[in-house]
């Protein structure tokens, strides 16, 4: 976490974030995350309509922007 962000985030929220990051480290998940500039792994995912979207298909049409959102519903 960057120092400027650290200063603005309340201590109890910061503790939750830091705990979640530590859990990811311990699980080995962070070791598998592609770094900035790395090619995205090829994938296929269902849409809300039940269709399958494949990264390879989208790339054949042109550049692709991937946006990641980690949240809870």
XYZ file of C-alpha atoms in Angstrom:
73
model
C 0.000 0.000 0.000
C 1.400 3.393 -0.936
C 2.173 5.769 1.911
C -0.265 8.470 0.743
C -3.106 5.947 0.642
C -2.060 4.515 3.990
C -2.390 7.951 5.597
C -5.930 8.516 4.260
C -7.423 5.099 5.061
C -8.858 4.624 8.568
C -6.829 2.178 10.695
C -9.626 -0.423 10.947
C -10.109 -0.447 7.151
C -6.365 -0.595 6.577
C -6.150 -3.616 8.916
C -8.779 -5.475 6.852
C -6.949 -4.692 3.603
C -3.575 -5.720 5.001
C -5.040 -8.961 6.384
C -6.573 -9.787 2.977
C -3.256 -9.127 1.207
C -1.422 -11.338 3.702
C -3.957 -14.149 3.128
C -3.333 -13.869 -0.623
C 0.431 -14.015 -0.058
C 0.136 -17.074 2.184
C -2.135 -18.867 -0.293
C 0.390 -18.419 -3.118
C -2.186 -16.593 -5.244
C 0.017 -13.521 -5.646
C 2.761 -15.679 -7.158
C 0.424 -16.516 -10.057
C -0.687 -12.952 -10.842
C 0.670 -11.600 -14.155
C 2.637 -8.397 -13.694
C 2.117 -5.128 -15.533
C 2.833 -5.578 -19.233
C 2.481 -9.368 -19.081
C 0.201 -11.043 -21.611
C -3.205 -11.963 -20.235
C -3.865 -15.681 -19.879
C -6.326 -17.001 -22.439
C -9.750 -17.516 -20.941
C -13.427 -18.114 -21.668
C -16.191 -16.807 -19.395
C -19.980 -16.894 -19.491
C -21.995 -13.716 -19.983
C -25.168 -12.979 -17.984
C -27.066 -14.126 -21.098
C -25.395 -17.553 -20.984
C -23.113 -17.040 -23.982
C -19.377 -17.742 -23.777
C -16.883 -14.943 -24.375
C -13.333 -15.988 -25.297
C -10.363 -13.672 -25.096
C -8.914 -15.107 -28.315
C -12.120 -14.248 -30.190
C -12.088 -10.680 -28.897
C -8.385 -10.237 -29.709
C -9.037 -11.345 -33.292
C -11.289 -8.273 -33.614
C -8.746 -5.822 -32.158
C -7.279 -4.583 -28.872
C -8.992 -5.590 -25.626
C -9.137 -3.768 -22.305
C -9.605 -5.945 -19.234
C -10.989 -4.344 -16.107
C -10.892 -6.266 -12.847
C -13.299 -5.659 -10.014
C -12.906 -7.527 -6.776
C -15.938 -7.064 -4.641
C -18.695 -8.724 -2.739
C -22.309 -8.789 -3.727
